[in-house]
Amino acid sequence: CMLDLSKIENFQDAMVTVMGLGRFKHGSGVGAAKWLMRHGAQIVITDLKSEKDLKESVEEIMKWYTEYKNTHPNRDIYAPVFVLGEHHADDFTNVDLVMQNPGVARESEFVQLAKKEGIHVESDISLFFRYCPFPIYSITGTRGKSTTTTLLGEMLRRMNPKTVIAGNITRSPLEDLDWLLLEKSPVPIVLELSSWLLESIQDLGKGPDIAILTNAYKDHLDRYTSFEDYISAKEIIFKVQTQNQIAILNADQEITTEIASRAVSKHLYWFSHTPLEQGKIGVYRDGSDLKWNVDGAPATFANVSEVALAGEHNLSNVLPAALAAHIAGVNDADIRETLKTFAGLPGRQQVIGEVEGVLYV
């Protein structure tokens, strides 16, 4: 019988296979396994990597298993079973649910096997979307996803310090779901979504309140048979929305006009390095001013000189983040403050210093 996913309580005693553990302690695999154990699922964790490769993740999960057993003495918390270095077919056919994590190829024969048996295949993101009661703002694109996600998250944090920033490898939002469900007033959630994660939500019937596509370049074609396939994966972010949710697109790329024509939303906003053409609303650069025209007349909200993130390409991250924050209710002063202080992610174009007149980045 199919596992009824309408209620979290139904995970108690369910048989679930977690496919792909991964080496990140806060990543999708570990986050999903912890959440499932906490809700009483009987889990099998399977990964093609060896036990030696996954030592840290395995230890992390066992540590949490012990903790949950102690904190929930009146419930059945089951010890996880590990199948490492290989996959067994019956772990995909004799279970209630398969959790497929981002490292797993989407054509995997084992995933196909589960689907053939009519078993739900979910990701940590699809489960989060199912149960999260608050506005979700999602970002995808070939480049600039992480910077845009973090920048938008920092702007929202000035309005609400509890803002969650997660998705795409760095942190599983399932780590935050349980406390979010106890919150009385809305907490904003910012999720960075790879095309792979988007594929996992395409049949949910639920999408992000604000969706941003930073850009679409011919990249990652190793995982897609064609550029068209890759683009249609990115487009899912707009296809899962309702007409009243908001889409933000890059006006400086030709391909986005085509993508926009297939978006469901009636609220299309644009960002551009030059003033927007007649009829387009959104955010743009006009000389050294950063402006938006979303509330009727154009208004300047910052100057390029105030932006701490160096480089032209970073304006393509700054503009949609500022626009999304503005739409989500962050005030101009908080947006400007964030732009002045946010200097980028570690390891991305950091200025290390100047030696004898040469700037080292």
Tab-separated table of C-alpha atoms in Angstrom:
chain	number	residue	atom	x	y	z
A	1	CYS	CA	0.000	0.000	0.000
A	2	MET	CA	1.130	3.571	-0.644
A	3	LEU	CA	2.415	5.561	2.293
A	4	ASP	CA	-0.037	8.401	2.940
A	5	LEU	CA	2.164	11.484	2.991
A	6	SER	CA	-0.565	13.887	4.028
A	7	LYS	CA	0.483	13.636	7.697
A	8	ILE	CA	3.972	13.494	9.221
A	9	GLU	CA	2.679	11.030	11.858
A	10	ASN	CA	2.400	8.411	9.119
A	11	PHE	CA	6.182	8.077	9.054
A	12	GLN	CA	6.049	6.213	12.371
A	13	ASP	CA	7.010	2.558	11.612
A	14	ALA	CA	7.207	3.214	7.845
A	15	MET	CA	9.999	1.473	5.925
A	16	VAL	CA	12.147	4.055	4.148
A	17	THR	CA	15.288	3.715	2.044
A	18	VAL	CA	17.618	6.720	2.098
A	19	MET	CA	19.597	6.596	-1.133
A	20	GLY	CA	22.836	8.559	-1.067
A	21	LEU	CA	24.195	9.539	2.333
A	22	GLY	CA	26.886	11.926	1.198
A	23	ARG	CA	29.888	13.292	3.047
A	24	PHE	CA	28.353	16.545	4.273
A	25	LYS	CA	27.320	16.470	7.916
A	26	HIS	CA	24.504	18.945	7.274
A	27	GLY	CA	23.754	17.825	3.725
A	28	SER	CA	20.614	16.261	2.307
A	29	GLY	CA	21.471	12.643	3.157
A	30	VAL	CA	22.263	13.202	6.805
A	31	GLY	CA	19.456	15.746	7.226
A	32	ALA	CA	16.895	13.370	5.716
A	33	ALA	CA	18.098	10.395	7.783
A	34	LYS	CA	17.925	12.392	11.038
A	35	TRP	CA	14.422	13.683	10.290
A	36	LEU	CA	13.129	10.219	9.349
A	37	MET	CA	14.609	8.587	12.481
A	38	ARG	CA	13.106	11.327	14.637
A	39	HIS	CA	9.677	10.603	13.167
A	40	GLY	CA	9.933	6.872	13.824
A	41	ALA	CA	10.703	5.534	10.345
A	42	GLN	CA	12.656	2.294	9.955
A	43	ILE	CA	15.448	3.362	7.639
A	44	VAL	CA	17.940	1.645	5.411
A	45	ILE	CA	20.732	3.987	4.336
A	46	THR	CA	22.436	2.921	1.140
A	47	ASP	CA	25.341	4.532	-0.719
A	48	LEU	CA	27.796	3.301	-3.326
A	49	LYS	CA	30.655	4.906	-1.403
A	50	SER	CA	32.439	2.720	1.119
A	51	GLU	CA	32.094	2.796	4.885
A	52	LYS	CA	35.558	4.326	5.119
A	53	ASP	CA	34.566	7.244	2.837
A	54	LEU	CA	31.390	7.867	4.807
A	55	LYS	CA	32.813	7.360	8.290
A	56	GLU	CA	31.960	10.882	9.519
A	57	SER	CA	28.395	10.814	8.216
A	58	VAL	CA	27.764	7.348	9.673
A	59	GLU	CA	29.099	8.460	13.084
A	60	GLU	CA	26.951	11.599	12.931
A	61	ILE	CA	23.814	9.530	12.270
A	62	MET	CA	24.556	7.045	15.056
A	63	LYS	CA	25.142	9.918	17.457
A	64	TRP	CA	21.697	11.334	16.601
A	65	TYR	CA	20.045	7.925	16.772
A	66	THR	CA	21.219	7.604	20.392
A	67	GLU	CA	20.080	11.131	21.169
A	68	TYR	CA	16.578	10.594	19.705
A	69	LYS	CA	16.186	7.290	21.531
A	70	ASN	CA	16.908	9.097	24.783
A	71	THR	CA	14.696	12.129	24.085
A	72	HIS	CA	11.703	10.034	22.898
A	73	PRO	CA	11.591	7.126	25.386
A	74	ASN	CA	7.866	6.575	24.803
A	75	ARG	CA	8.167	6.152	21.024
A	76	ASP	CA	9.736	3.556	18.765
A	77	ILE	CA	12.958	4.993	17.397
A	78	TYR	CA	14.615	2.440	15.147
A	79	ALA	CA	18.327	1.893	14.638
A	80	PRO	CA	19.326	2.664	11.041
A	81	VAL	CA	20.589	-0.145	8.812
A	82	PHE	CA	23.547	0.714	6.548
A	83	VAL	CA	24.118	-0.883	3.142
A	84	LEU	CA	27.344	0.712	1.893
A	85	GLY	CA	29.474	0.125	-1.187
A	86	GLU	CA	26.464	-1.310	-3.030
A	87	HIS	CA	22.686	-1.105	-3.521
A	88	HIS	CA	20.276	-4.030	-3.062
A	89	ALA	CA	17.242	-4.181	-5.347
A	90	ASP	CA	14.878	-5.187	-2.552
A	91	ASP	CA	15.706	-1.997	-0.625
A	92	PHE	CA	13.906	-0.215	-3.457
A	93	THR	CA	10.950	-2.521	-3.987
A	94	ASN	CA	9.952	-3.705	-0.486
A	95	VAL	CA	9.691	-0.281	1.161
A	96	ASP	CA	7.112	2.473	1.656
A	97	LEU	CA	9.257	5.337	0.413
A	98	VAL	CA	12.614	6.048	-1.246
A	99	MET	CA	14.470	9.242	-0.361
A	100	GLN	CA	16.739	10.087	-3.268
A	101	ASN	CA	19.506	12.527	-2.463
A	102	PRO	CA	21.146	15.017	-4.844
A	103	GLY	CA	24.283	13.011	-5.563
A	104	VAL	CA	22.215	10.200	-7.093
A	105	ALA	CA	21.872	10.088	-10.879
A	106	ARG	CA	18.255	10.646	-11.802
A	107	GLU	CA	18.274	7.779	-14.278
A	108	SER	CA	19.449	5.367	-11.573
A	109	GLU	CA	18.081	1.881	-12.283
A	110	PHE	CA	17.183	1.529	-8.602
A	111	VAL	CA	15.076	4.700	-8.654
A	112	GLN	CA	13.352	3.415	-11.803
A	113	LEU	CA	12.743	0.114	-10.016
A	114	ALA	CA	11.004	1.894	-7.128
A	115	LYS	CA	8.885	3.976	-9.497
A	116	LYS	CA	7.858	0.854	-11.412
A	117	GLU	CA	6.615	-0.628	-8.127
A	118	GLY	CA	4.589	2.535	-7.492
A	119	ILE	CA	6.730	3.582	-4.529
A	120	HIS	CA	7.004	7.304	-3.696
A	121	VAL	CA	10.420	8.740	-4.542
A	122	GLU	CA	11.034	11.973	-2.629
A	123	SER	CA	13.919	14.340	-1.840
A	124	ASP	CA	14.497	16.273	1.368
A	125	ILE	CA	13.272	19.355	-0.540
A	126	SER	CA	10.039	17.730	-1.739
A	127	LEU	CA	9.211	16.599	1.817
A	128	PHE	CA	9.967	20.081	3.099
A	129	PHE	CA	7.685	21.662	0.478
A	130	ARG	CA	4.905	19.240	1.458
A	131	TYR	CA	4.894	20.201	5.131
A	132	CYS	CA	6.281	23.734	5.381
A	133	PRO	CA	3.440	26.181	6.150
A	134	PHE	CA	5.396	29.377	5.442
A	135	PRO	CA	6.448	31.374	2.361
A	136	ILE	CA	9.297	29.739	0.455
A	137	TYR	CA	11.545	31.801	-1.802
A	138	SER	CA	13.576	29.697	-4.228
A	139	ILE	CA	16.576	30.445	-6.413
A	140	THR	CA	17.949	28.433	-9.325
A	141	GLY	CA	20.263	29.156	-12.251
A	142	THR	CA	23.541	28.046	-13.764
A	143	ARG	CA	25.631	30.591	-11.870
A	144	GLY	CA	25.173	32.874	-8.909
A	145	LYS	CA	22.618	30.674	-7.098
A	146	SER	CA	24.482	30.468	-3.793
A	147	THR	CA	25.376	34.156	-3.658
A	148	THR	CA	21.827	35.267	-4.511
A	149	THR	CA	20.349	32.825	-1.975
A	150	THR	CA	22.642	33.947	0.846
A	151	LEU	CA	22.204	37.643	0.042
A	152	LEU	CA	18.395	37.384	0.005
A	153	GLY	CA	18.553	35.361	3.235
A	154	GLU	CA	20.685	38.039	4.927
A	155	MET	CA	18.231	40.771	3.862
A	156	LEU	CA	15.273	38.790	5.233
A	157	ARG	CA	17.157	38.105	8.472
A	158	ARG	CA	17.172	41.834	9.205
A	159	MET	CA	13.381	41.687	9.116
A	160	ASN	CA	13.110	38.282	10.821
A	161	PRO	CA	16.248	36.839	12.488
A	162	LYS	CA	14.765	33.313	12.344
A	163	THR	CA	14.894	33.261	8.501
A	164	VAL	CA	16.014	29.848	7.197
A	165	ILE	CA	18.621	29.590	4.410
A	166	ALA	CA	18.998	26.049	3.057
A	167	GLY	CA	18.956	23.709	0.094
A	168	ASN	CA	21.350	22.390	-2.530
A	169	ILE	CA	23.965	20.525	-0.459
A	170	THR	CA	24.973	23.012	2.252
A	171	ARG	CA	22.085	22.424	4.633
A	172	SER	CA	18.979	20.296	4.448
A	173	PRO	CA	15.823	22.295	5.287
A	174	LEU	CA	14.538	19.174	7.084
A	175	GLU	CA	16.964	20.194	9.854
A	176	ASP	CA	14.615	23.146	10.469
A	177	LEU	CA	11.179	21.731	9.654
A	178	ASP	CA	10.221	20.528	13.135
A	179	TRP	CA	10.825	23.816	14.937
A	180	LEU	CA	9.222	25.736	12.066
A	181	LEU	CA	6.023	23.728	12.529
A	182	LEU	CA	5.805	25.032	16.117
A	183	GLU	CA	6.191	28.711	15.128
A	184	LYS	CA	3.124	30.902	15.585
A	185	SER	CA	3.981	33.541	12.985
A	186	PRO	CA	5.504	33.082	9.512
A	187	VAL	CA	9.241	32.561	9.117
A	188	PRO	CA	10.687	33.262	5.650
A	189	ILE	CA	12.554	30.380	3.992
A	190	VAL	CA	15.134	30.806	1.239
A	191	LEU	CA	16.075	27.670	-0.692
A	192	GLU	CA	18.770	27.258	-3.300
A	193	LEU	CA	17.552	24.608	-5.745
A	194	SER	CA	19.594	22.758	-8.335
A	195	SER	CA	17.754	21.525	-11.429
A	196	TRP	CA	17.977	18.064	-9.855
A	197	LEU	CA	16.074	19.197	-6.754
A	198	LEU	CA	13.530	20.997	-8.938
A	199	GLU	CA	12.791	17.710	-10.684
A	200	SER	CA	11.916	16.243	-7.291
A	201	ILE	CA	9.110	18.809	-6.746
A	202	GLN	CA	7.628	18.889	-10.240
A	203	ASP	CA	4.587	16.752	-9.388
A	204	LEU	CA	3.874	18.172	-5.932
A	205	GLY	CA	1.337	20.759	-6.954
A	206	LYS	CA	3.119	23.293	-4.766
A	207	GLY	CA	5.764	25.870	-5.668
A	208	PRO	CA	7.734	28.796	-4.231
A	209	ASP	CA	6.023	32.120	-3.444
A	210	ILE	CA	8.891	33.891	-5.187
A	211	ALA	CA	10.991	32.062	-7.781
A	212	ILE	CA	14.252	33.495	-9.135
A	213	LEU	CA	16.117	32.205	-12.182
A	214	THR	CA	19.514	33.933	-12.098
A	215	ASN	CA	20.560	32.820	-15.603
A	216	ALA	CA	20.761	29.797	-17.876
A	217	TYR	CA	24.051	28.895	-19.542
A	218	LYS	CA	25.213	25.818	-21.408
A	219	ASP	CA	26.632	24.118	-18.389
A	220	HIS	CA	26.110	20.807	-16.561
A	221	LEU	CA	25.378	19.125	-19.845
A	222	ASP	CA	27.042	15.970	-18.544
A	223	ARG	CA	23.827	15.231	-16.631
A	224	TYR	CA	21.408	16.227	-19.384
A	225	THR	CA	21.084	14.857	-22.896
A	226	SER	CA	20.618	18.344	-24.346
A	227	PHE	CA	20.552	22.027	-23.484
A	228	GLU	CA	16.743	21.892	-24.002
A	229	ASP	CA	16.445	19.233	-21.288
A	230	TYR	CA	18.584	21.316	-18.970
A	231	ILE	CA	16.455	24.418	-19.577
A	232	SER	CA	13.211	22.528	-19.024
A	233	ALA	CA	14.603	21.309	-15.682
A	234	LYS	CA	15.365	24.927	-14.665
A	235	GLU	CA	11.899	26.021	-15.827
A	236	ILE	CA	10.213	23.716	-13.322
A	237	ILE	CA	10.726	26.505	-10.760
A	238	PHE	CA	8.104	28.563	-12.653
A	239	LYS	CA	5.905	25.675	-13.771
A	240	VAL	CA	5.103	24.546	-10.207
A	241	GLN	CA	3.893	28.017	-9.229
A	242	THR	CA	0.332	29.319	-9.131
A	243	GLN	CA	-0.735	32.363	-11.167
A	244	ASN	CA	-0.493	34.536	-8.064
A	245	GLN	CA	3.039	33.610	-7.086
A	246	ILE	CA	5.956	35.707	-8.321
A	247	ALA	CA	8.587	34.972	-10.968
A	248	ILE	CA	11.839	36.937	-11.293
A	249	LEU	CA	13.869	36.602	-14.508
A	250	ASN	CA	17.015	37.943	-16.125
A	251	ALA	CA	16.188	40.518	-18.825
A	252	ASP	CA	19.750	40.447	-20.182
A	253	GLN	CA	19.486	36.925	-21.609
A	254	GLU	CA	17.578	36.043	-24.765
A	255	ILE	CA	16.576	32.598	-23.576
A	256	THR	CA	14.627	33.955	-20.616
A	257	THR	CA	12.020	35.607	-22.872
A	258	GLU	CA	11.154	32.146	-24.126
A	259	ILE	CA	11.158	30.726	-20.578
A	260	ALA	CA	8.900	33.585	-19.409
A	261	SER	CA	6.345	32.761	-22.098
A	262	ARG	CA	5.854	29.350	-20.473
A	263	ALA	CA	5.717	30.557	-16.838
A	264	VAL	CA	2.399	30.093	-15.004
A	265	SER	CA	2.668	33.268	-12.918
A	266	LYS	CA	0.810	36.424	-13.885
A	267	HIS	CA	3.411	38.419	-11.954
A	268	LEU	CA	6.636	38.496	-13.965
A	269	TYR	CA	9.429	40.734	-12.703
A	270	TRP	CA	12.765	41.355	-14.429
A	271	PHE	CA	16.284	42.403	-13.467
A	272	SER	CA	18.801	44.032	-15.789
A	273	HIS	CA	22.195	45.779	-15.948
A	274	THR	CA	20.513	48.517	-18.037
A	275	PRO	CA	17.138	50.298	-17.766
A	276	LEU	CA	14.236	47.932	-18.454
A	277	GLU	CA	12.392	48.228	-21.738
A	278	GLN	CA	8.922	49.748	-21.797
A	279	GLY	CA	6.317	47.594	-20.080
A	280	LYS	CA	8.710	45.463	-17.996
A	281	ILE	CA	8.636	45.879	-14.238
A	282	GLY	CA	11.454	44.973	-11.895
A	283	VAL	CA	14.887	46.168	-10.865
A	284	TYR	CA	17.754	47.605	-12.891
A	285	ARG	CA	20.915	49.645	-13.025
A	286	ASP	CA	20.689	53.176	-14.391
A	287	GLY	CA	24.151	54.717	-14.547
A	288	SER	CA	25.450	54.333	-11.004
A	289	ASP	CA	21.969	54.039	-9.477
A	290	LEU	CA	20.157	50.826	-8.646
A	291	LYS	CA	16.426	51.333	-9.175
A	292	TRP	CA	13.135	49.496	-9.214
A	293	ASN	CA	9.825	50.431	-10.813
A	294	VAL	CA	7.607	47.955	-8.982
A	295	ASP	CA	5.467	50.422	-7.042
A	296	GLY	CA	4.578	52.637	-9.997
A	297	ALA	CA	7.290	55.272	-10.495
A	298	PRO	CA	10.986	54.315	-10.670
A	299	ALA	CA	12.783	54.736	-7.323
A	300	THR	CA	16.490	54.567	-6.508
A	301	PHE	CA	17.231	52.234	-3.578
A	302	ALA	CA	21.050	52.109	-3.669
A	303	ASN	CA	24.147	53.289	-5.483
A	304	VAL	CA	26.578	50.898	-7.172
A	305	SER	CA	29.394	52.387	-5.048
A	306	GLU	CA	27.656	51.150	-1.878
A	307	VAL	CA	27.627	47.498	-2.955
A	308	ALA	CA	30.292	45.508	-1.093
A	309	LEU	CA	30.166	42.568	-3.526
A	310	ALA	CA	32.837	43.320	-6.117
A	311	GLY	CA	32.384	42.749	-9.833
A	312	GLU	CA	29.817	43.359	-12.587
A	313	HIS	CA	28.690	39.726	-12.558
A	314	ASN	CA	27.661	40.119	-8.924
A	315	LEU	CA	25.096	42.756	-9.869
A	316	SER	CA	23.164	39.862	-11.401
A	317	ASN	CA	22.971	38.439	-7.866
A	318	VAL	CA	22.396	41.743	-6.075
A	319	LEU	CA	19.510	42.907	-8.264
A	320	PRO	CA	17.173	39.878	-7.986
A	321	ALA	CA	17.976	39.451	-4.264
A	322	ALA	CA	17.104	43.101	-3.553
A	323	LEU	CA	13.925	42.862	-5.616
A	324	ALA	CA	12.749	39.655	-3.899
A	325	ALA	CA	13.504	41.158	-0.468
A	326	HIS	CA	11.535	44.302	-1.369
A	327	ILE	CA	8.535	42.246	-2.536
A	328	ALA	CA	8.773	40.127	0.634
A	329	GLY	CA	8.482	43.251	2.779
A	330	VAL	CA	12.073	44.089	3.771
A	331	ASN	CA	12.489	47.863	4.073
A	332	ASP	CA	14.886	49.838	1.870
A	333	ALA	CA	17.262	50.702	4.714
A	334	ASP	CA	17.753	47.026	5.584
A	335	ILE	CA	18.292	46.137	1.935
A	336	ARG	CA	20.888	48.886	1.554
A	337	GLU	CA	22.644	47.932	4.812
A	338	THR	CA	22.954	44.322	3.639
A	339	LEU	CA	24.389	45.441	0.293
A	340	LYS	CA	26.976	47.526	2.146
A	341	THR	CA	28.065	44.712	4.451
A	342	PHE	CA	27.689	41.441	2.542
A	343	ALA	CA	31.050	40.844	0.888
A	344	GLY	CA	30.346	37.396	-0.555
A	345	LEU	CA	30.651	33.728	0.244
A	346	PRO	CA	33.955	32.338	1.540
A	347	GLY	CA	36.132	31.188	-1.322
A	348	ARG	CA	34.337	33.312	-3.943
A	349	GLN	CA	36.439	36.179	-5.280
A	350	GLN	CA	37.791	37.286	-1.928
A	351	VAL	CA	40.228	40.179	-2.016
A	352	ILE	CA	43.220	38.845	-0.106
A	353	GLY	CA	45.287	41.994	-0.157
A	354	GLU	CA	47.535	44.318	-2.120
A	355	VAL	CA	51.266	43.764	-2.491
A	356	GLU	CA	53.427	46.316	-4.338
A	357	GLY	CA	50.435	47.715	-6.197
A	358	VAL	CA	49.050	44.338	-7.276
A	359	LEU	CA	45.608	43.372	-6.027
A	360	TYR	CA	45.327	39.654	-5.203
A	361	VAL	CA	41.865	38.069	-5.517
